[in-house]
PDB file of C-alpha atoms in Angstrom:
ATOM      1  CA  GLN A   1     171.140 141.406 102.774  1.00 61.00           C
ATOM      2  CA  LYS A   2     172.918 139.765  99.886  1.00 73.00           C
ATOM      3  CA  GLU A   3     176.400 141.163  99.262  1.00 86.00           C
ATOM      4  CA  VAL A   4     175.693 141.834  95.590  1.00 93.00           C
ATOM      5  CA  GLU A   5     172.274 142.895  94.314  1.00 94.00           C
ATOM      6  CA  GLN A   6     171.272 142.726  90.662  1.00 95.00           C
ATOM      7  CA  ASP A   7     167.843 143.200  89.112  1.00 88.00           C
ATOM      8  CA  PRO A   8     167.029 139.902  87.316  1.00 85.00           C
ATOM      9  CA  GLY A   9     164.876 141.572  84.658  1.00 87.00           C
ATOM     10  CA  PRO A  10     163.963 140.292  82.167  1.00 93.00           C
ATOM     11  CA  LEU A  11     164.962 143.195  79.966  1.00 95.00           C
ATOM     12  CA  SER A  12     163.666 143.333  76.393  1.00 96.00           C
ATOM     13  CA  VAL A  13     164.991 145.956  73.958  1.00 96.00           C
ATOM     14  CA  PRO A  14     164.844 146.553  70.187  1.00 96.00           C
ATOM     15  CA  GLU A  15     167.955 146.101  68.103  1.00 96.00           C
ATOM     16  CA  GLY A  16     170.094 149.260  68.171  1.00 96.00           C
ATOM     17  CA  ALA A  17     169.035 150.342  71.668  1.00 97.00           C
ATOM     18  CA  ILE A  18     171.413 151.335  74.437  1.00 97.00           C
ATOM     19  CA  VAL A  19     171.209 148.958  77.373  1.00 97.00           C
ATOM     20  CA  SER A  20     172.190 149.710  80.950  1.00 96.00           C
ATOM     21  CA  LEU A  21     172.751 146.876  83.417  1.00 97.00           C
ATOM     22  CA  ASN A  22     173.513 147.587  87.050  1.00 97.00           C
ATOM     23  CA  CYS A  23     174.624 146.070  90.333  1.00 97.00           C
ATOM     24  CA  THR A  24     174.977 147.414  93.830  1.00 97.00           C
ATOM     25  CA  TYR A  25     177.105 145.934  96.574  1.00 94.00           C
ATOM     26  CA  SER A  26     177.633 146.321 100.298  1.00 91.00           C
ATOM     27  CA  ASN A  27     181.259 145.270 100.892  1.00 88.00           C
ATOM     28  CA  SER A  28     183.618 148.255 100.554  1.00 86.00           C
ATOM     29  CA  ALA A  29     186.621 145.871 100.356  1.00 84.00           C
ATOM     30  CA  PHE A  30     185.709 144.852  96.806  1.00 88.00           C
ATOM     31  CA  GLN A  31     188.358 146.025  94.352  1.00 87.00           C
ATOM     32  CA  TYR A  32     187.929 143.850  91.259  1.00 89.00           C
ATOM     33  CA  PHE A  33     184.741 144.093  89.223  1.00 93.00           C
ATOM     34  CA  MET A  34     183.698 141.846  86.385  1.00 94.00           C
ATOM     35  CA  TRP A  35     180.847 141.275  83.989  1.00 97.00           C
ATOM     36  CA  TYR A  36     180.163 137.813  82.670  1.00 97.00           C
ATOM     37  CA  ARG A  37     177.873 136.902  79.783  1.00 98.00           C
ATOM     38  CA  GLN A  38     176.065 133.579  79.774  1.00 97.00           C
ATOM     39  CA  TYR A  39     174.250 132.246  76.756  1.00 96.00           C
ATOM     40  CA  SER A  40     171.473 129.730  77.250  1.00 92.00           C
ATOM     41  CA  ARG A  41     172.767 126.288  78.288  1.00 89.00           C
ATOM     42  CA  LYS A  42     176.387 127.485  78.358  1.00 93.00           C
ATOM     43  CA  GLY A  43     178.858 128.449  81.079  1.00 95.00           C
ATOM     44  CA  PRO A  44     179.484 132.136  81.864  1.00 96.00           C
ATOM     45  CA  GLU A  45     182.285 133.815  79.922  1.00 95.00           C
ATOM     46  CA  LEU A  46     184.232 136.862  81.051  1.00 94.00           C
ATOM     47  CA  LEU A  47     183.147 139.998  79.195  1.00 96.00           C
ATOM     48  CA  MET A  48     184.704 142.920  81.077  1.00 95.00           C
ATOM     49  CA  TYR A  49     187.209 143.254  83.915  1.00 92.00           C
ATOM     50  CA  THR A  50     187.837 146.449  85.884  1.00 91.00           C
ATOM     51  CA  TYR A  51     190.083 147.243  88.801  1.00 86.00           C
ATOM     52  CA  SER A  52     188.861 149.881  91.275  1.00 83.00           C
ATOM     53  CA  SER A  53     186.857 152.925  90.114  1.00 83.00           C
ATOM     54  CA  GLY A  54     186.509 154.368  86.628  1.00 85.00           C
ATOM     55  CA  ASN A  55     185.411 153.395  83.156  1.00 91.00           C
ATOM     56  CA  LYS A  56     186.597 150.776  80.723  1.00 93.00           C
ATOM     57  CA  GLU A  57     185.507 150.528  77.129  1.00 95.00           C
ATOM     58  CA  ASP A  58     185.722 147.579  74.762  1.00 95.00           C
ATOM     59  CA  GLY A  59     183.920 148.021  71.462  1.00 96.00           C
ATOM     60  CA  ARG A  60     180.199 148.424  72.127  1.00 97.00           C
ATOM     61  CA  PHE A  61     180.626 147.637  75.829  1.00 98.00           C
ATOM     62  CA  THR A  62     181.488 150.075  78.613  1.00 97.00           C
ATOM     63  CA  ALA A  63     181.964 149.071  82.245  1.00 97.00           C
ATOM     64  CA  GLN A  64     181.674 151.720  84.903  1.00 96.00           C
ATOM     65  CA  VAL A  65     182.550 151.477  88.602  1.00 96.00           C
ATOM     66  CA  ASP A  66     181.603 154.012  91.253  1.00 94.00           C
ATOM     67  CA  LYS A  67     183.130 152.790  94.503  1.00 91.00           C
ATOM     68  CA  SER A  68     181.842 155.765  96.493  1.00 92.00           C
ATOM     69  CA  SER A  69     178.262 154.710  95.689  1.00 93.00           C
ATOM     70  CA  LYS A  70     179.056 150.965  95.606  1.00 93.00           C
ATOM     71  CA  TYR A  71     177.495 150.794  92.171  1.00 95.00           C
ATOM     72  CA  ILE A  72     178.665 149.246  88.919  1.00 97.00           C
ATOM     73  CA  SER A  73     177.183 149.409  85.443  1.00 97.00           C
ATOM     74  CA  LEU A  74     177.549 147.788  82.063  1.00 97.00           C
ATOM     75  CA  PHE A  75     176.432 149.751  79.012  1.00 97.00           C
ATOM     76  CA  ILE A  76     175.824 148.086  75.674  1.00 97.00           C
ATOM     77  CA  ARG A  77     175.580 150.400  72.676  1.00 97.00           C
ATOM     78  CA  ASP A  78     173.833 149.472  69.433  1.00 97.00           C
ATOM     79  CA  SER A  79     172.495 146.255  70.945  1.00 97.00           C
ATOM     80  CA  GLN A  80     172.321 143.235  68.645  1.00 97.00           C
ATOM     81  CA  PRO A  81     170.230 140.052  68.808  1.00 97.00           C
ATOM     82  CA  SER A  82     173.505 138.235  69.516  1.00 97.00           C
ATOM     83  CA  ASP A  83     173.681 140.184  72.818  1.00 97.00           C
ATOM     84  CA  SER A  84     170.661 138.228  74.080  1.00 97.00           C
ATOM     85  CA  ALA A  85     171.991 136.434  77.141  1.00 97.00           C
ATOM     86  CA  THR A  86     172.122 136.613  80.913  1.00 96.00           C
ATOM     87  CA  TYR A  87     174.628 139.118  82.263  1.00 97.00           C
ATOM     88  CA  LEU A  88     176.157 138.501  85.679  1.00 97.00           C
ATOM     89  CA  CYS A  89     178.138 141.012  87.660  1.00 97.00           C
ATOM     90  CA  ALA A  90     180.891 139.689  89.918  1.00 94.00           C
ATOM     91  CA  MET A  91     183.337 141.234  92.317  1.00 91.00           C
ATOM     92  CA  SER A  92     186.035 140.403  94.839  1.00 87.00           C
ATOM     93  CA  GLY A  93     188.225 141.996  97.453  1.00 79.00           C
ATOM     94  CA  GLY A  94     191.531 140.878  96.047  1.00 59.00           C
ATOM     95  CA  ARG A  95     193.654 137.807  96.271  1.00 53.00           C
ATOM     96  CA  GLY A  96     194.950 138.139  99.807  1.00 51.00           C
ATOM     97  CA  SER A  97     191.644 138.454 101.553  1.00 52.00           C
ATOM     98  CA  THR A  98     189.382 136.188  99.529  1.00 59.00           C
ATOM     99  CA  LEU A  99     191.675 133.585  97.927  1.00 64.00           C
ATOM    100  CA  GLY A 100     190.161 134.335  94.542  1.00 75.00           C
ATOM    101  CA  ARG A 101     186.555 133.922  95.566  1.00 85.00           C
ATOM    102  CA  LEU A 102     184.030 135.909  93.492  1.00 90.00           C
ATOM    103  CA  TYR A 103     180.683 137.244  94.683  1.00 91.00           C
ATOM    104  CA  PHE A 104     178.059 137.160  91.962  1.00 94.00           C
ATOM    105  CA  GLY A 105     174.828 138.988  91.319  1.00 95.00           C
ATOM    106  CA  ARG A 106     171.899 136.812  90.310  1.00 95.00           C
ATOM    107  CA  GLY A 107     172.126 137.882  86.683  1.00 95.00           C
ATOM    108  CA  THR A 108     169.954 140.004  84.365  1.00 96.00           C
ATOM    109  CA  GLN A 109     168.318 138.297  81.411  1.00 95.00           C
ATOM    110  CA  LEU A 110     168.491 140.459  78.279  1.00 96.00           C
ATOM    111  CA  THR A 111     166.687 139.970  74.978  1.00 97.00           C
ATOM    112  CA  ALA A 112     167.498 142.230  72.039  1.00 96.00           C
ATOM    113  CA  TRP A 113     164.905 141.646  69.339  1.00 95.00           C
ATOM    114  CA  PRO A 114     165.393 142.437  65.641  1.00 94.00           C
TER     115      PRO A 114
ATOM    116  CA  ASP B   1     192.939 130.036  75.608  1.00 69.00           C
ATOM    117  CA  VAL B   2     191.931 128.649  78.980  1.00 67.00           C
ATOM    118  CA  LYS B   3     189.958 125.479  78.711  1.00 91.00           C
ATOM    119  CA  VAL B   4     187.791 124.064  81.473  1.00 95.00           C
ATOM    120  CA  THR B   5     186.048 120.829  80.649  1.00 96.00           C
ATOM    121  CA  GLN B   6     183.371 118.943  82.527  1.00 96.00           C
ATOM    122  CA  SER B   7     182.839 115.220  82.172  1.00 91.00           C
ATOM    123  CA  SER B   8     179.172 115.313  81.127  1.00 92.00           C
ATOM    124  CA  ARG B   9     176.800 117.903  79.671  1.00 94.00           C
ATOM    125  CA  TYR B  10     173.672 116.050  80.803  1.00 96.00           C
ATOM    126  CA  LEU B  11     173.277 113.463  83.534  1.00 96.00           C
ATOM    127  CA  VAL B  12     170.225 111.629  84.887  1.00 97.00           C
ATOM    128  CA  LYS B  13     170.515 109.774  88.185  1.00 97.00           C
ATOM    129  CA  ARG B  14     168.186 108.169  90.685  1.00 97.00           C
ATOM    130  CA  THR B  15     167.592 109.218  94.271  1.00 97.00           C
ATOM    131  CA  GLY B  16     170.194 107.709  96.582  1.00 97.00           C
ATOM    132  CA  GLU B  17     172.834 107.157  93.914  1.00 97.00           C
ATOM    133  CA  LYS B  18     176.393 108.375  94.390  1.00 97.00           C
ATOM    134  CA  VAL B  19     177.237 110.898  91.685  1.00 97.00           C
ATOM    135  CA  PHE B  20     180.650 112.067  90.507  1.00 97.00           C
ATOM    136  CA  LEU B  21     181.106 115.257  88.499  1.00 97.00           C
ATOM    137  CA  GLU B  22     184.560 115.772  87.075  1.00 97.00           C
ATOM    138  CA  CYS B  23     186.244 119.012  86.068  1.00 97.00           C
ATOM    139  CA  VAL B  24     189.600 119.440  84.338  1.00 97.00           C
ATOM    140  CA  GLN B  25     191.469 122.659  83.498  1.00 96.00           C
ATOM    141  CA  ASP B  26     194.498 122.928  81.248  1.00 94.00           C
ATOM    142  CA  MET B  27     196.046 126.233  82.381  1.00 89.00           C
ATOM    143  CA  ASP B  28     197.866 125.167  85.536  1.00 90.00           C
ATOM    144  CA  HIS B  29     195.450 127.247  87.633  1.00 90.00           C
ATOM    145  CA  GLU B  30     195.743 127.110  91.400  1.00 89.00           C
ATOM    146  CA  ASN B  31     192.125 127.776  92.289  1.00 90.00           C
ATOM    147  CA  MET B  32     189.128 125.670  91.325  1.00 94.00           C
ATOM    148  CA  PHE B  33     185.457 126.110  92.191  1.00 95.00           C
ATOM    149  CA  TRP B  34     182.153 124.267  92.055  1.00 98.00           C
ATOM    150  CA  TYR B  35     178.881 126.183  91.759  1.00 98.00           C
ATOM    151  CA  ARG B  36     175.298 125.274  91.230  1.00 97.00           C
ATOM    152  CA  GLN B  37     172.969 127.550  89.294  1.00 96.00           C
ATOM    153  CA  ASP B  38     169.203 127.595  89.752  1.00 94.00           C
ATOM    154  CA  PRO B  39     166.584 129.947  88.256  1.00 89.00           C
ATOM    155  CA  GLY B  40     166.034 132.950  90.502  1.00 86.00           C
ATOM    156  CA  LEU B  41     168.901 131.998  92.817  1.00 90.00           C
ATOM    157  CA  GLY B  42     171.878 132.686  90.584  1.00 90.00           C
ATOM    158  CA  LEU B  43     175.267 131.071  91.111  1.00 94.00           C
ATOM    159  CA  ARG B  44     175.883 129.569  94.538  1.00 95.00           C
ATOM    160  CA  LEU B  45     179.304 128.403  95.635  1.00 95.00           C
ATOM    161  CA  ILE B  46     179.438 124.822  96.898  1.00 97.00           C
ATOM    162  CA  TYR B  47     183.170 124.207  97.462  1.00 96.00           C
ATOM    163  CA  PHE B  48     186.452 125.595  96.272  1.00 94.00           C
ATOM    164  CA  SER B  49     190.084 124.594  96.389  1.00 93.00           C
ATOM    165  CA  TYR B  50     193.221 126.724  96.201  1.00 88.00           C
ATOM    166  CA  ASP B  51     195.731 123.886  96.150  1.00 88.00           C
ATOM    167  CA  VAL B  52     196.016 120.150  95.707  1.00 92.00           C
ATOM    168  CA  LYS B  53     194.338 118.268  98.556  1.00 90.00           C
ATOM    169  CA  MET B  54     192.999 121.567  99.986  1.00 90.00           C
ATOM    170  CA  LYS B  55     189.309 122.402 100.086  1.00 93.00           C
ATOM    171  CA  GLU B  56     187.121 125.123 101.529  1.00 92.00           C
ATOM    172  CA  LYS B  57     183.379 125.108 102.053  1.00 94.00           C
ATOM    173  CA  GLY B  58     181.363 127.596 100.111  1.00 93.00           C
ATOM    174  CA  ASP B  59     177.854 128.778 100.923  1.00 92.00           C
ATOM    175  CA  ILE B  60     175.965 125.514 100.356  1.00 96.00           C
ATOM    176  CA  PRO B  61     178.271 122.521 101.041  1.00 97.00           C
ATOM    177  CA  GLU B  62     175.641 120.277 102.646  1.00 96.00           C
ATOM    178  CA  GLY B  63     175.127 117.039 100.730  1.00 96.00           C
ATOM    179  CA  TYR B  64     178.321 117.483  98.711  1.00 98.00           C
ATOM    180  CA  SER B  65     181.985 116.627  99.023  1.00 97.00           C
ATOM    181  CA  VAL B  66     184.991 117.323  96.794  1.00 97.00           C
ATOM    182  CA  SER B  67     188.313 115.848  95.893  1.00 97.00           C
ATOM    183  CA  ARG B  68     191.431 117.432  94.427  1.00 97.00           C
ATOM    184  CA  GLU B  69     194.204 114.873  94.036  1.00 96.00           C
ATOM    185  CA  LYS B  70     195.845 116.587  91.055  1.00 96.00           C
ATOM    186  CA  LYS B  71     196.193 120.280  90.313  1.00 95.00           C
ATOM    187  CA  GLU B  72     194.233 120.119  87.066  1.00 96.00           C
ATOM    188  CA  ARG B  73     191.298 118.056  88.338  1.00 97.00           C
ATOM    189  CA  PHE B  74     188.544 118.899  90.807  1.00 97.00           C
ATOM    190  CA  SER B  75     185.717 116.469  91.488  1.00 97.00           C
ATOM    191  CA  LEU B  76     182.325 117.110  93.044  1.00 98.00           C
ATOM    192  CA  ILE B  77     180.666 114.163  94.754  1.00 98.00           C
ATOM    193  CA  LEU B  78     177.027 113.812  95.697  1.00 97.00           C
ATOM    194  CA  GLU B  79     177.141 111.072  98.325  1.00 94.00           C
ATOM    195  CA  SER B  80     173.441 110.220  98.081  1.00 97.00           C
ATOM    196  CA  ALA B  81     171.673 112.196  95.375  1.00 97.00           C
ATOM    197  CA  SER B  82     168.336 113.787  96.192  1.00 97.00           C
ATOM    198  CA  THR B  83     165.756 115.474  93.968  1.00 97.00           C
ATOM    199  CA  ASN B  84     166.613 118.912  95.396  1.00 97.00           C
ATOM    200  CA  GLN B  85     170.091 118.514  93.920  1.00 98.00           C
ATOM    201  CA  THR B  86     168.643 118.681  90.412  1.00 98.00           C
ATOM    202  CA  SER B  87     170.475 121.688  89.000  1.00 97.00           C
ATOM    203  CA  MET B  88     173.078 123.049  86.590  1.00 97.00           C
ATOM    204  CA  TYR B  89     176.558 122.472  88.016  1.00 98.00           C
ATOM    205  CA  LEU B  90     179.370 124.737  86.894  1.00 98.00           C
ATOM    206  CA  CYS B  91     183.079 124.325  87.475  1.00 97.00           C
ATOM    207  CA  ALA B  92     185.499 127.254  87.289  1.00 96.00           C
ATOM    208  CA  SER B  93     189.213 127.870  87.714  1.00 94.00           C
ATOM    209  CA  SER B  94     191.443 130.882  88.280  1.00 90.00           C
ATOM    210  CA  GLY B  95     195.189 131.441  88.376  1.00 83.00           C
ATOM    211  CA  GLY B  96     197.622 133.656  90.260  1.00 64.00           C
ATOM    212  CA  GLY B  97     198.994 137.164  89.672  1.00 57.00           C
ATOM    213  CA  SER B  98     196.969 140.270  88.911  1.00 57.00           C
ATOM    214  CA  LYS B  99     194.214 138.292  87.266  1.00 57.00           C
ATOM    215  CA  ALA B 100     193.831 136.034  90.279  1.00 60.00           C
ATOM    216  CA  ASP B 101     190.166 136.794  90.623  1.00 73.00           C
ATOM    217  CA  THR B 102     189.124 136.154  87.024  1.00 84.00           C
ATOM    218  CA  GLN B 103     187.363 132.829  86.863  1.00 91.00           C
ATOM    219  CA  TYR B 104     186.995 130.707  83.751  1.00 93.00           C
ATOM    220  CA  PHE B 105     183.992 128.448  83.556  1.00 96.00           C
ATOM    221  CA  GLY B 106     183.296 125.091  82.041  1.00 96.00           C
ATOM    222  CA  PRO B 107     180.178 124.423  79.927  1.00 96.00           C
ATOM    223  CA  GLY B 108     178.195 123.044  82.857  1.00 96.00           C
ATOM    224  CA  THR B 109     176.569 119.725  83.701  1.00 97.00           C
ATOM    225  CA  ARG B 110     172.796 119.645  83.874  1.00 96.00           C
ATOM    226  CA  LEU B 111     171.988 117.018  86.494  1.00 97.00           C
ATOM    227  CA  THR B 112     168.508 115.596  86.933  1.00 97.00           C
ATOM    228  CA  VAL B 113     167.801 113.416  89.968  1.00 97.00           C
ATOM    229  CA  LEU B 114     164.648 111.316  89.670  1.00 96.00           C
TER     230      LEU B 114
END
């Protein structure tokens, strides 16, 4: 079983829709949770960063972590065509145990059409 | 802003050639990483380094080697390129402190081996 599972999609939504992207994981030591966005032919860029459980909001984006269920989500409100990209979840157990190594999901490809 | 640069965006090599991929970061980061990214397989860690002259194998080190002679530079070497090493190669770096696990990516090198 892969440590981080993510549905690859593809996901296609109309402009203005609410999008929910999800990952599950198996390692209870994970403490740091990230979402990266990757446009076509570019490197991933950090979108959201969360420590431990709870919610974090940044504009149209909300990251949610439920450590008890080992489940993380990214919500995108009022989706725009510019949100069309691949979204990768990533997580780690903290600096001491993993030396900064991240464990990635395979990415979900999202298209928001006008 | 953190900047991670990679020596080439596109590279075409022949089977059996020795290939060097260079990565440079300008933020004095301790950790550096090499990944390859393939459709359906996501990001896979090849090697990483948490200090000059130090290296650790990732999940798929076979057929690759690395070199870190200076803190800002991390090189990936394909000793004898093969067609199954055709892929997108991504370099990343991360620093210390509370954001130790946030990785910053370069733009990627798309390598084709003929």
